[in-house]
Coordinates of N, CA and C in Angstrom, one line a residue:
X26 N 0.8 -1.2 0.0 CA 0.0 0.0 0.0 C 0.9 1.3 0.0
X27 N 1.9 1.4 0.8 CA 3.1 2.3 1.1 C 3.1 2.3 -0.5
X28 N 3.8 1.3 -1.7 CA 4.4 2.1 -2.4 C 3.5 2.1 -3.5
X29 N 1.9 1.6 -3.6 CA 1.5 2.3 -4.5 C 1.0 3.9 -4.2
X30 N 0.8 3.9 -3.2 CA 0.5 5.2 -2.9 C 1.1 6.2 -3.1
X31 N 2.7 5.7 -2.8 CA 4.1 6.3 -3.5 C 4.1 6.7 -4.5
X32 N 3.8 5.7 -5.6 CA 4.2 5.4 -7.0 C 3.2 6.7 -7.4
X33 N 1.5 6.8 -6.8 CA 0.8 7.5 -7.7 C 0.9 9.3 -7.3
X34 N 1.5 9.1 -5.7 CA 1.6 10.8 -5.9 C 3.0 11.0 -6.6
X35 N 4.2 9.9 -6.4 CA 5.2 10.4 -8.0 C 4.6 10.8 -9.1
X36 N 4.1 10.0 -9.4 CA 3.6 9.9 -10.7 C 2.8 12.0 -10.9
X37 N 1.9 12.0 -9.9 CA 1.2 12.9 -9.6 C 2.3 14.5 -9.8
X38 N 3.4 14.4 -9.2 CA 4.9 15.3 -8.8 C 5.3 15.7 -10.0
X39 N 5.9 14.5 -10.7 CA 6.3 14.8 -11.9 C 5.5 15.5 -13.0
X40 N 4.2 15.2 -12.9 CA 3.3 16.4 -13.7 C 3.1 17.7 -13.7
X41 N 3.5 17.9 -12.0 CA 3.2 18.8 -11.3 C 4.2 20.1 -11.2
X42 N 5.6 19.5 -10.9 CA 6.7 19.9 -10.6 C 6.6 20.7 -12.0
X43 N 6.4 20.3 -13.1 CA 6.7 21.3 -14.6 C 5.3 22.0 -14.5
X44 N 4.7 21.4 -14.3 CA 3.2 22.6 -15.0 C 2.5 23.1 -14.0
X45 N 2.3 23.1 -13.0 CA 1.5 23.9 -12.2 C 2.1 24.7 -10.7
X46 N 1.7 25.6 -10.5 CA 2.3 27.0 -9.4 C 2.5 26.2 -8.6
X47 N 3.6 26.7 -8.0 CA 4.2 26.3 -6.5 C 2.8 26.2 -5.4
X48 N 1.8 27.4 -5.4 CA 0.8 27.8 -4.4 C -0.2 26.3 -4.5
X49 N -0.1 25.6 -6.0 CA -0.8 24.7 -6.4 C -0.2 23.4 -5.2
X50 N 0.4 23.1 -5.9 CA 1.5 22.1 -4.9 C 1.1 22.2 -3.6
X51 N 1.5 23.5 -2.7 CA 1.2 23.6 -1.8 C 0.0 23.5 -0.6
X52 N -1.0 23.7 -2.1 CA -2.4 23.8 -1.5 C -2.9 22.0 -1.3
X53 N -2.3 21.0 -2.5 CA -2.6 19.8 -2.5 C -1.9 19.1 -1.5
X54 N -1.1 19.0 -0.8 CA -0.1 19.3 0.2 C -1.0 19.3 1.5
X55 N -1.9 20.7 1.5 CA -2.6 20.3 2.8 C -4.1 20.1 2.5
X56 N -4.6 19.7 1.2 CA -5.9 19.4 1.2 C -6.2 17.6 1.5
X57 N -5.1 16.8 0.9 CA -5.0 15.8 1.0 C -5.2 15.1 2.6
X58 N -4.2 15.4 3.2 CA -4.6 15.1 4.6 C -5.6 15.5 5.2
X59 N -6.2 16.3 5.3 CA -7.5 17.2 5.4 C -8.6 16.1 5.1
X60 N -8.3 15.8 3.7 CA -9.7 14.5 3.6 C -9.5 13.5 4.2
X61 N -8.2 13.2 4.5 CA -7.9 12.2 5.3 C -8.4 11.6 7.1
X62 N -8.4 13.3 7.5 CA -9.2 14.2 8.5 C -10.7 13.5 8.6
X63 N -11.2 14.2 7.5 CA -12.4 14.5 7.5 C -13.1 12.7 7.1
X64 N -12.4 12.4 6.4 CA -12.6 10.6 6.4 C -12.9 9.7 7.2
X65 N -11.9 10.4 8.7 CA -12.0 8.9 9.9 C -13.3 9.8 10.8
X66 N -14.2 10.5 10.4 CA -15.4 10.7 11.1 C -16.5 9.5 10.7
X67 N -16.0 9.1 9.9 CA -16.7 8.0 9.1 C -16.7 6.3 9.2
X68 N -15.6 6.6 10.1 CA -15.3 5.0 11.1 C -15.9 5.3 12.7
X69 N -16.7 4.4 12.3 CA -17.5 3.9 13.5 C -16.6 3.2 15.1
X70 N -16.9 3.9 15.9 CA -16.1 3.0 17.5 C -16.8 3.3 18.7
X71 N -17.1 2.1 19.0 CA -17.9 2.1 20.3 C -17.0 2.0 21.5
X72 N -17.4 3.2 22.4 CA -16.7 3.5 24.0 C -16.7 1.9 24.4
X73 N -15.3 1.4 24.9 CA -14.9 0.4 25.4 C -14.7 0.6 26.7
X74 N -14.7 1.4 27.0 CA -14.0 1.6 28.7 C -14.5 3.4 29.2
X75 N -14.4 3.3 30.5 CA -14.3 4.4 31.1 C -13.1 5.3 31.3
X76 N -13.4 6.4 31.8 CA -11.9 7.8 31.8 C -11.5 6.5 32.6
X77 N -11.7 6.1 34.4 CA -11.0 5.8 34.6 C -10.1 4.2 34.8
X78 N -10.9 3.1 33.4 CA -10.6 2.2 33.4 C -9.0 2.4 32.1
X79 N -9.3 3.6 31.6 CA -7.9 4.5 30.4 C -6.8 4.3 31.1
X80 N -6.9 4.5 32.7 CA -5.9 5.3 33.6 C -5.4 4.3 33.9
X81 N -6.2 3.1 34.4 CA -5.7 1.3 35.0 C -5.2 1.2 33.7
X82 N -5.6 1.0 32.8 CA -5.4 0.1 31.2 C -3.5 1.0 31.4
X83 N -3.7 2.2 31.0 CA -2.7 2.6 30.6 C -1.1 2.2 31.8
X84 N -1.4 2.7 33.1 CA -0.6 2.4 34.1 C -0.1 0.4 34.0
X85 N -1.2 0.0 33.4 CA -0.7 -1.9 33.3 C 0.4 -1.8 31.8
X86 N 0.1 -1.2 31.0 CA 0.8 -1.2 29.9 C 2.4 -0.5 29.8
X87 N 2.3 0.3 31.0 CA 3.8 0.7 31.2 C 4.4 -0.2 32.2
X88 N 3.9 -0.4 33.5 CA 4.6 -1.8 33.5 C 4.7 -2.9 33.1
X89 N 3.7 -4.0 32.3 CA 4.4 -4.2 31.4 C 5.2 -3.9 30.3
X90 N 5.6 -2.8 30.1 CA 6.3 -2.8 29.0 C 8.0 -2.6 29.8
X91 N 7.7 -1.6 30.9 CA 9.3 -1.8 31.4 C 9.9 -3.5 32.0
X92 N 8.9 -4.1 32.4 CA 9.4 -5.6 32.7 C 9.8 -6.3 31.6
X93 N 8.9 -6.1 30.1 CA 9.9 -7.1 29.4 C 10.8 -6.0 28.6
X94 N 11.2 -4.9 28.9 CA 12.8 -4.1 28.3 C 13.9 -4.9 29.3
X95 N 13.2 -5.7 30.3 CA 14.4 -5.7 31.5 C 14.5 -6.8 30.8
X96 N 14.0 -7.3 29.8 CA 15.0 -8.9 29.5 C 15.6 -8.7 28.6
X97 N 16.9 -9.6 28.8 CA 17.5 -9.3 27.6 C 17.4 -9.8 26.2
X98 N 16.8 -10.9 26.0 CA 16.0 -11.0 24.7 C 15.1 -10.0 23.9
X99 N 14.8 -8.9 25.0 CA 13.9 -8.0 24.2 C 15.2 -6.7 23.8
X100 N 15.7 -6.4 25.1 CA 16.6 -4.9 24.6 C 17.6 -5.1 24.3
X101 N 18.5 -6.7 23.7 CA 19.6 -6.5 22.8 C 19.4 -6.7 21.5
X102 N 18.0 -7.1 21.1 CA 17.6 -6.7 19.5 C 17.6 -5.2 19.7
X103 N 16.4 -4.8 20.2 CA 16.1 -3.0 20.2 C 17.7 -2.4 20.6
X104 N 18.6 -2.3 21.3 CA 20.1 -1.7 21.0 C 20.3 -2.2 19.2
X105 N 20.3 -3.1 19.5 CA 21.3 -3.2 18.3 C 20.3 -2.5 16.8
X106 N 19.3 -2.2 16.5 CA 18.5 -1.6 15.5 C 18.4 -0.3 15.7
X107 N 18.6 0.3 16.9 CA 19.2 1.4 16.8 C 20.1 2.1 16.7
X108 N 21.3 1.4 17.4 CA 22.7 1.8 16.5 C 22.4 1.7 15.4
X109 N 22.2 0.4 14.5 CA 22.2 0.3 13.4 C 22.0 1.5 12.8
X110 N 21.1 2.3 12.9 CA 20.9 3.6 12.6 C 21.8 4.7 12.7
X111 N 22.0 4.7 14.3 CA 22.7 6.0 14.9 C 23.7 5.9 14.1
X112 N 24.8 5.1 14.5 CA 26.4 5.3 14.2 C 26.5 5.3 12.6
X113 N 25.5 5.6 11.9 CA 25.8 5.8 10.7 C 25.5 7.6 10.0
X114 N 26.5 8.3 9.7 CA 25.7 9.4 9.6 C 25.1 10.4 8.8
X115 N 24.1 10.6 8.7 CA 23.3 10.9 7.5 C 23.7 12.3 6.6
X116 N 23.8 11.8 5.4 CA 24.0 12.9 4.5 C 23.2 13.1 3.7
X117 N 22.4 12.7 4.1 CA 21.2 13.2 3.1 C 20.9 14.9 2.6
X118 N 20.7 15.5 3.5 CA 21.1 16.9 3.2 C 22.1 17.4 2.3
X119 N 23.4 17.2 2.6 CA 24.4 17.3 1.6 C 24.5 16.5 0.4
X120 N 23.5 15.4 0.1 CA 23.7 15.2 -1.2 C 23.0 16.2 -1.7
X121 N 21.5 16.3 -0.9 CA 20.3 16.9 -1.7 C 21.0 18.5 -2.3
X122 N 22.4 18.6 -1.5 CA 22.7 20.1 -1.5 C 23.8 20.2 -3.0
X123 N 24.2 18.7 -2.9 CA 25.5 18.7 -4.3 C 25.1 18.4 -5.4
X124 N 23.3 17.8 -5.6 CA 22.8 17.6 -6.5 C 21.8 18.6 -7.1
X125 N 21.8 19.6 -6.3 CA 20.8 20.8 -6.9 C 22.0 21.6 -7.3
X126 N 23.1 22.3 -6.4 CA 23.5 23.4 -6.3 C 25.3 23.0 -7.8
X127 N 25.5 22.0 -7.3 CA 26.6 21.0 -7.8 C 26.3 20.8 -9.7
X128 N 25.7 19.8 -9.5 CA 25.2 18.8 -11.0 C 23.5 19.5 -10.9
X129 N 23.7 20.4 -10.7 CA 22.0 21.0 -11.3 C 20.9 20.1 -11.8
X130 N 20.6 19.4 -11.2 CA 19.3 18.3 -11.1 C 17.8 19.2 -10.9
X131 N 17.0 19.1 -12.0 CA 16.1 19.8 -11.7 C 14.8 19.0 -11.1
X132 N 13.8 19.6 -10.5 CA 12.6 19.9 -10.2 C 11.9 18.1 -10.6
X133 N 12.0 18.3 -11.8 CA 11.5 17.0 -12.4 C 12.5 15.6 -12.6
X134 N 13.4 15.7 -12.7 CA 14.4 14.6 -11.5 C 13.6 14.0 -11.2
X135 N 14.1 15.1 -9.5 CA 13.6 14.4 -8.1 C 12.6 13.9 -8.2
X136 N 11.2 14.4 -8.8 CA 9.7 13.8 -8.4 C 10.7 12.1 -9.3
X137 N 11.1 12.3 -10.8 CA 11.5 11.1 -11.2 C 11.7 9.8 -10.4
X138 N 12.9 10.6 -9.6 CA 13.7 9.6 -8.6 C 13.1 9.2 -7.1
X139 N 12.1 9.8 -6.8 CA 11.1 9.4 -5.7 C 9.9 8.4 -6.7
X140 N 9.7 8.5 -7.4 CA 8.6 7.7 -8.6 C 9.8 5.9 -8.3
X141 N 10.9 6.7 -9.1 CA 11.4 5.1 -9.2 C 11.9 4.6 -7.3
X142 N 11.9 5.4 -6.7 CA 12.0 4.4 -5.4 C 11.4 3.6 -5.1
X143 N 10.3 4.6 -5.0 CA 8.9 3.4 -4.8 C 8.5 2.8 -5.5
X144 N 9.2 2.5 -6.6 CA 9.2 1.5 -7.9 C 9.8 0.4 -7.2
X145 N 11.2 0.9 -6.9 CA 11.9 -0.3 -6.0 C 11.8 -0.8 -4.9
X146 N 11.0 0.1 -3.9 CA 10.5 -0.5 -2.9 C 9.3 -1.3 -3.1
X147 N 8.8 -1.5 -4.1 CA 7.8 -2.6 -4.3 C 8.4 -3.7 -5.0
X148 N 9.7 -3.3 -5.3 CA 10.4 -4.8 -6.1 C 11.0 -5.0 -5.0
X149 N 11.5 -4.5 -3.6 CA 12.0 -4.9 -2.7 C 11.4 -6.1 -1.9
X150 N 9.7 -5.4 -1.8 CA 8.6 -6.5 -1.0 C 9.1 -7.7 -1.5
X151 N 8.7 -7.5 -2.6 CA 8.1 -9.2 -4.1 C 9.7 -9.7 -4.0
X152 N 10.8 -8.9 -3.4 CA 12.2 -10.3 -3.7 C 12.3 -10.6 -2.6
X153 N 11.8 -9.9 -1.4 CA 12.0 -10.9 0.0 C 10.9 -11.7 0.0
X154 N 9.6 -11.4 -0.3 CA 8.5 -12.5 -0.4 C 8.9 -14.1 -0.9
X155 N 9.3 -13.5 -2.4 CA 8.9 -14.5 -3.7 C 10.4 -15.3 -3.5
X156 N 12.0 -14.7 -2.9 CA 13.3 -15.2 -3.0 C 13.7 -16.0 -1.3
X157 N 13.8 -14.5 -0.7 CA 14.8 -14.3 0.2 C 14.2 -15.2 1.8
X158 N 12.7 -14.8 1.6 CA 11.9 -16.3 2.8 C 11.5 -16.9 2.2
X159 N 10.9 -17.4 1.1 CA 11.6 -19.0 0.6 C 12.2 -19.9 1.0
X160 N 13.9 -18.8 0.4 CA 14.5 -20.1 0.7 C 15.4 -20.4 2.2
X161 N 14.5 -19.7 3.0 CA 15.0 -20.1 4.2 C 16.1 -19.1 4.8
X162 N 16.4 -18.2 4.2 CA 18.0 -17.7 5.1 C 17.6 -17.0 6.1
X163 N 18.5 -17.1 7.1 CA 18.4 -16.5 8.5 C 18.8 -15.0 8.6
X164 N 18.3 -14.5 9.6 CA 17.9 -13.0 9.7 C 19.6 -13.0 10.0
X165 N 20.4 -13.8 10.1 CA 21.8 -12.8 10.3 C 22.2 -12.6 9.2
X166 N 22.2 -13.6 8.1 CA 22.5 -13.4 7.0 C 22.6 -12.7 6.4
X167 N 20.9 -12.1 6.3 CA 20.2 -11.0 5.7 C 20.8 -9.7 6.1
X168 N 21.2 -9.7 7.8 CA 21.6 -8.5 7.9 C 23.1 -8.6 7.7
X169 N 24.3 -9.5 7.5 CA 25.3 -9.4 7.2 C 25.8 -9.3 5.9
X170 N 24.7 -9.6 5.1 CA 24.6 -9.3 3.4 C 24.4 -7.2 3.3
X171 N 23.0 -7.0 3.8 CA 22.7 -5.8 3.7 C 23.6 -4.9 4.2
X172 N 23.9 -5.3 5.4 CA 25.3 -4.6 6.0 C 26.1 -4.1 5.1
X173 N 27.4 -5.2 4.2 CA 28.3 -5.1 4.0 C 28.0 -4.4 2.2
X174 N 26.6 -5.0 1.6 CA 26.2 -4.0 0.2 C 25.7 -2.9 0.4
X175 N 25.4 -2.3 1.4 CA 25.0 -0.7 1.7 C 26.3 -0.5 1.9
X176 N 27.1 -0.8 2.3 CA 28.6 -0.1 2.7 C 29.2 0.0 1.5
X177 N 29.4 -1.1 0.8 CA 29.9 -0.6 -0.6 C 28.9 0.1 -1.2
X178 N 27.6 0.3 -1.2 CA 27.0 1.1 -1.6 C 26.9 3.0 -1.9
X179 N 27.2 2.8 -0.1 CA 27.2 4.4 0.3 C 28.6 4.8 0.0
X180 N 29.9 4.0 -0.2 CA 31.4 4.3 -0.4 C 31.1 4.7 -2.1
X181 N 30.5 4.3 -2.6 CA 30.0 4.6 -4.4 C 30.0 6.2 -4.5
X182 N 29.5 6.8 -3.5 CA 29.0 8.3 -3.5 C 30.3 9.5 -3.4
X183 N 31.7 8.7 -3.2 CA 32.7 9.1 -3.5 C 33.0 9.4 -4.7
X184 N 33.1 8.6 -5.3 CA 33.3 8.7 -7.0 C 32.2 9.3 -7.2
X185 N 31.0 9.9 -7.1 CA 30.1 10.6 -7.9 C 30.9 11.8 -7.3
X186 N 30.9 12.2 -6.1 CA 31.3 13.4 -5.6 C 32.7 14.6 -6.0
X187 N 33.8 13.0 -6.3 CA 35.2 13.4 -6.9 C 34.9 14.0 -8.7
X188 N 33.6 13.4 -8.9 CA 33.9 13.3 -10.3 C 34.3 12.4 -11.1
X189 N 34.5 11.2 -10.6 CA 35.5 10.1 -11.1 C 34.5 8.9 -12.3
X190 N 32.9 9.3 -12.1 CA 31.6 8.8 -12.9 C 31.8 8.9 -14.0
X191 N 32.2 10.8 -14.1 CA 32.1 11.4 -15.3 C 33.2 10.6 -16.1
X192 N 34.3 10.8 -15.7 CA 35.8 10.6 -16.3 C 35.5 9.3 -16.8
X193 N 34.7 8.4 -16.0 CA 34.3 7.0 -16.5 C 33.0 7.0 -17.8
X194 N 32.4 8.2 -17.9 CA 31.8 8.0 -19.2 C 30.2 7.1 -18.4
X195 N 30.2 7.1 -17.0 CA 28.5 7.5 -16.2 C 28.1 8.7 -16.1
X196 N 26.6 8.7 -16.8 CA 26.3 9.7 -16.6 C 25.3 10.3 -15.4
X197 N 25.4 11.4 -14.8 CA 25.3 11.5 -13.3 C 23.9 11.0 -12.8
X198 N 23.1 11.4 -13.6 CA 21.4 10.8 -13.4 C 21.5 9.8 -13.4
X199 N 21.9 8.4 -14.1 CA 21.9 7.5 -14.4 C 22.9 6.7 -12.9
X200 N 23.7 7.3 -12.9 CA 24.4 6.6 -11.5 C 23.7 6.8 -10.2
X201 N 22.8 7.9 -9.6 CA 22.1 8.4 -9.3 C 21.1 7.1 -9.1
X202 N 20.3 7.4 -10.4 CA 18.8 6.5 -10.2 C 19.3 4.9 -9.8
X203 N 20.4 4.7 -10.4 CA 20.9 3.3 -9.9 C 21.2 3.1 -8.8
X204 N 22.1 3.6 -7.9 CA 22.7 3.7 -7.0 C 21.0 3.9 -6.0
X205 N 20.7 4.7 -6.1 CA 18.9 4.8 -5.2 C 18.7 3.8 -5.1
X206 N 18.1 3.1 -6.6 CA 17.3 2.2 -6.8 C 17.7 0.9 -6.2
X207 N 19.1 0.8 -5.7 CA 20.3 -0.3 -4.9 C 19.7 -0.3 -4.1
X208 N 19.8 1.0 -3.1 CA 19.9 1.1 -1.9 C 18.0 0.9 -1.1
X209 N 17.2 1.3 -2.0 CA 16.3 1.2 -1.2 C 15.2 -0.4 -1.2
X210 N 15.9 -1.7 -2.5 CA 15.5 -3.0 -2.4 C 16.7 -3.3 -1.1
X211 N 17.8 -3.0 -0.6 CA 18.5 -3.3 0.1 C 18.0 -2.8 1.6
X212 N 17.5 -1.8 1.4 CA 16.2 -1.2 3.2 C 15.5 -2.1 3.2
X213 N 14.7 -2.5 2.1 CA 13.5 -3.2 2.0 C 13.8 -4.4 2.5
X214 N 14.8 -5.4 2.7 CA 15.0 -6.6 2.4 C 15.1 -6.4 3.5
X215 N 16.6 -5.4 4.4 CA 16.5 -5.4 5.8 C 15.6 -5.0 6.4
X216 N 14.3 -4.4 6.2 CA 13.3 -4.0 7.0 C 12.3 -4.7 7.5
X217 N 12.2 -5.7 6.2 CA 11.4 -6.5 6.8 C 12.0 -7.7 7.8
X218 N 13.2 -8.1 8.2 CA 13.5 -9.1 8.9 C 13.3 -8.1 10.6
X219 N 13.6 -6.9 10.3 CA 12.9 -6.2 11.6 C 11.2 -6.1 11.8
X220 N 10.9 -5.7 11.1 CA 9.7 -6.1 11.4 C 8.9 -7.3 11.9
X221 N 9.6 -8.6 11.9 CA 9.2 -9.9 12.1 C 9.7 -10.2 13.3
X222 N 10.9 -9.7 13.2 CA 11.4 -9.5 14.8 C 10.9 -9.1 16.0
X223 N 10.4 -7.7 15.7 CA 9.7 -7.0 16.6 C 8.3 -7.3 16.9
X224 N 7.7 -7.9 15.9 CA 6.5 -8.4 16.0 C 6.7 -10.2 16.9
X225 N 7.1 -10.7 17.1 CA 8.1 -11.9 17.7 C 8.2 -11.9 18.9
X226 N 9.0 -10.7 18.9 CA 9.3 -10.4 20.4 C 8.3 -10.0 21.9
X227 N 7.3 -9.3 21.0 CA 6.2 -8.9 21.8 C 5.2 -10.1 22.6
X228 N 5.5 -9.8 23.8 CA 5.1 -10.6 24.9 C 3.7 -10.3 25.0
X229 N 2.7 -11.2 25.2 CA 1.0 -10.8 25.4 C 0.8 -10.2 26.4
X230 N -0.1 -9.2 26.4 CA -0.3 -8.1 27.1 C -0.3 -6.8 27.0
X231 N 1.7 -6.7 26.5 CA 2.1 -5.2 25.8 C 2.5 -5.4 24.3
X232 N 1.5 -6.2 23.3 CA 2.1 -6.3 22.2 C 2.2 -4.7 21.5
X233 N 1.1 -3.8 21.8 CA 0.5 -3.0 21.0 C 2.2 -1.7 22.0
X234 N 2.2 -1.7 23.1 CA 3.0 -0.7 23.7 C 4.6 -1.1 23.0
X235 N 4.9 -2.6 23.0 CA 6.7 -3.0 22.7 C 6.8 -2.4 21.2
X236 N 6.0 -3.2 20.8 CA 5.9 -3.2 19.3 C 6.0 -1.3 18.8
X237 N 5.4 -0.6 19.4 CA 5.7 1.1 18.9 C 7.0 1.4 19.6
X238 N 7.2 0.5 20.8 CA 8.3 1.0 21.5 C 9.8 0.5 20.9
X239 N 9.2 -0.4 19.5 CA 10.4 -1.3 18.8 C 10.9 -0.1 18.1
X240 N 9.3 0.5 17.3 CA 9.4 1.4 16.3 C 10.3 3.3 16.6
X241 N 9.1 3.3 17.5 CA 10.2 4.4 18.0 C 11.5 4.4 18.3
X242 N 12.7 3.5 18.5 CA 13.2 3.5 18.7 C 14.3 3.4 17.5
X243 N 13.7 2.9 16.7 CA 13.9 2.5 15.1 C 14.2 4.2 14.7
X244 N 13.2 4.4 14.5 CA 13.1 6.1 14.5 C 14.1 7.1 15.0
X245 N 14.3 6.4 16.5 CA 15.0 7.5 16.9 C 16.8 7.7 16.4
X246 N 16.6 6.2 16.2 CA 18.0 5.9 15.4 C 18.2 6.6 14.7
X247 N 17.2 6.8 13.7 CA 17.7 7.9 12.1 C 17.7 9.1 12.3
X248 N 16.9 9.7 13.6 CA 16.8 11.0 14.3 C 18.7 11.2 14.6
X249 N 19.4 10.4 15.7 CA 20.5 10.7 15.6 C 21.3 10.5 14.2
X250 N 21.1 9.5 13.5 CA 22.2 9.8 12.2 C 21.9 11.0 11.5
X251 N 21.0 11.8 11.3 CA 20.6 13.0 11.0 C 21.2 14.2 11.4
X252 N 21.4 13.9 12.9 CA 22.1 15.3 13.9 C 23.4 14.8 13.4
X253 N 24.0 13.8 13.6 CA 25.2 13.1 13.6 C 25.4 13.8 12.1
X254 N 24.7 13.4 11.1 CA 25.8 13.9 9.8 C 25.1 15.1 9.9
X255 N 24.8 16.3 10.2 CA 24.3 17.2 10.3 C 25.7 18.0 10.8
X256 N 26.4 17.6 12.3 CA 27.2 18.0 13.1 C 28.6 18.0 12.1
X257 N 28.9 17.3 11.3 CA 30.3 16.8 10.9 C 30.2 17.3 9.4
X258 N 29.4 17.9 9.2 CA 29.2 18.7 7.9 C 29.4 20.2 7.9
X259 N 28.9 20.4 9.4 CA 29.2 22.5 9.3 C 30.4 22.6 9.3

């Protein structure tokens, strides 16, 4: 659902991005959510509980959820998925900054190259579905494969940056869409063996509390790779 929904407001961007006012953009931007608003008045839910059975419900959900962080089956997956994140640090900004200001990539690109992500993030799903649980390989695997091809992956962004593409007769878009299109069946493959995990791990009771407390945490990881390559770039 994620990436058709992707695929159709790309699709939607790239039309957009050349022919119609910024104010346009802008305005679809906050109309969309807005119906989205005005949509869940339309889902039906019947009061299950009282104010103060919220207060008991909620208070049992935080202790459970701090009793099973105290095991270690639960908090040395969640450490280690968020390093995964942290100690890696994000340049996202400074590409976005060497590819507008640098190699002049325009407007219709980018929608391009968000169109084909979510191209590949749907060919991501269908090769861990249809290949990668099949045939059985273990989640270390998976993560010692994705590990080590994102590493050579993100070291690739050297040579675009030196110029060393050109001199090879790649051309910059082209290395670009490829290099993306690598990198996000390679998220995809890793993301789902987290997701199975965390879904796994959750003990009955606080499935609904671990399980966002997997997520957020997930999150918070890319929160610091963000500050992190943020800090080492001024």
């Amino acid at each position: 659902a994620l990436a058709v929904g992707g695929l159709a407001g790309s699709a939607v961007g790239i039309f957009a991005a050349s022919s119609v006012p910024v104010w346009v953009i802008f305005l679809m931007t906050g109309v969309c959510p807005a119906l989205v608003f005005l949509a869940s008045f339309l889902i039906s839910e019947e009061k299950s509980c009282t104010e103060n059975d919220v207060f008991k419900s909620a208070k049992k959900q935080v202790v459970s959820l701090i009793s099973a962080l105290r095991q270690p089956d639960i908090w040395r997956p969640l450490v280690f998925f968020c390093l995964q994140n942290a100690v890696v640090p994000g340049c996202s900004q400074v590409m976005m900054f060497f590819l507008t200001d640098k190699l002049n990539f325009s407007q219709e690109f980018f929608s391009f190259q968000s169109l084909a992500a979510y191209t590949f993030l749907l060919i991501g799903t269908v090769v861990y579905s249809k290949y990668v649980q099949k045939e059985g390989m273990s989640f270390l695997r998976i993560f010692a494969f994705c590990q080590i091809a994102t590493t050579v992956l993100c070291s690739l962004d050297v040579l675009l940056t030196l110029r060393i593409t050109s001199k090879m007769g790649i051309p910059d878009y082209v290395f670009v869409l490829g290099t993306d299109a690598i990198g996000v069946v390679l998220s995809r493959i890793s993301m789902q063996p987290f997701l199975v995990i965390a879904a796994r791990l959750c003990p009955a009771g606080c499935e609904a509390a671990l399980y966002a407390f997997f997520m957020s945490t997930y999150n918070f990881g890319n929160t610091i790779s963000g500050i992190w390559g943020a800090e080492i770039t001024l």
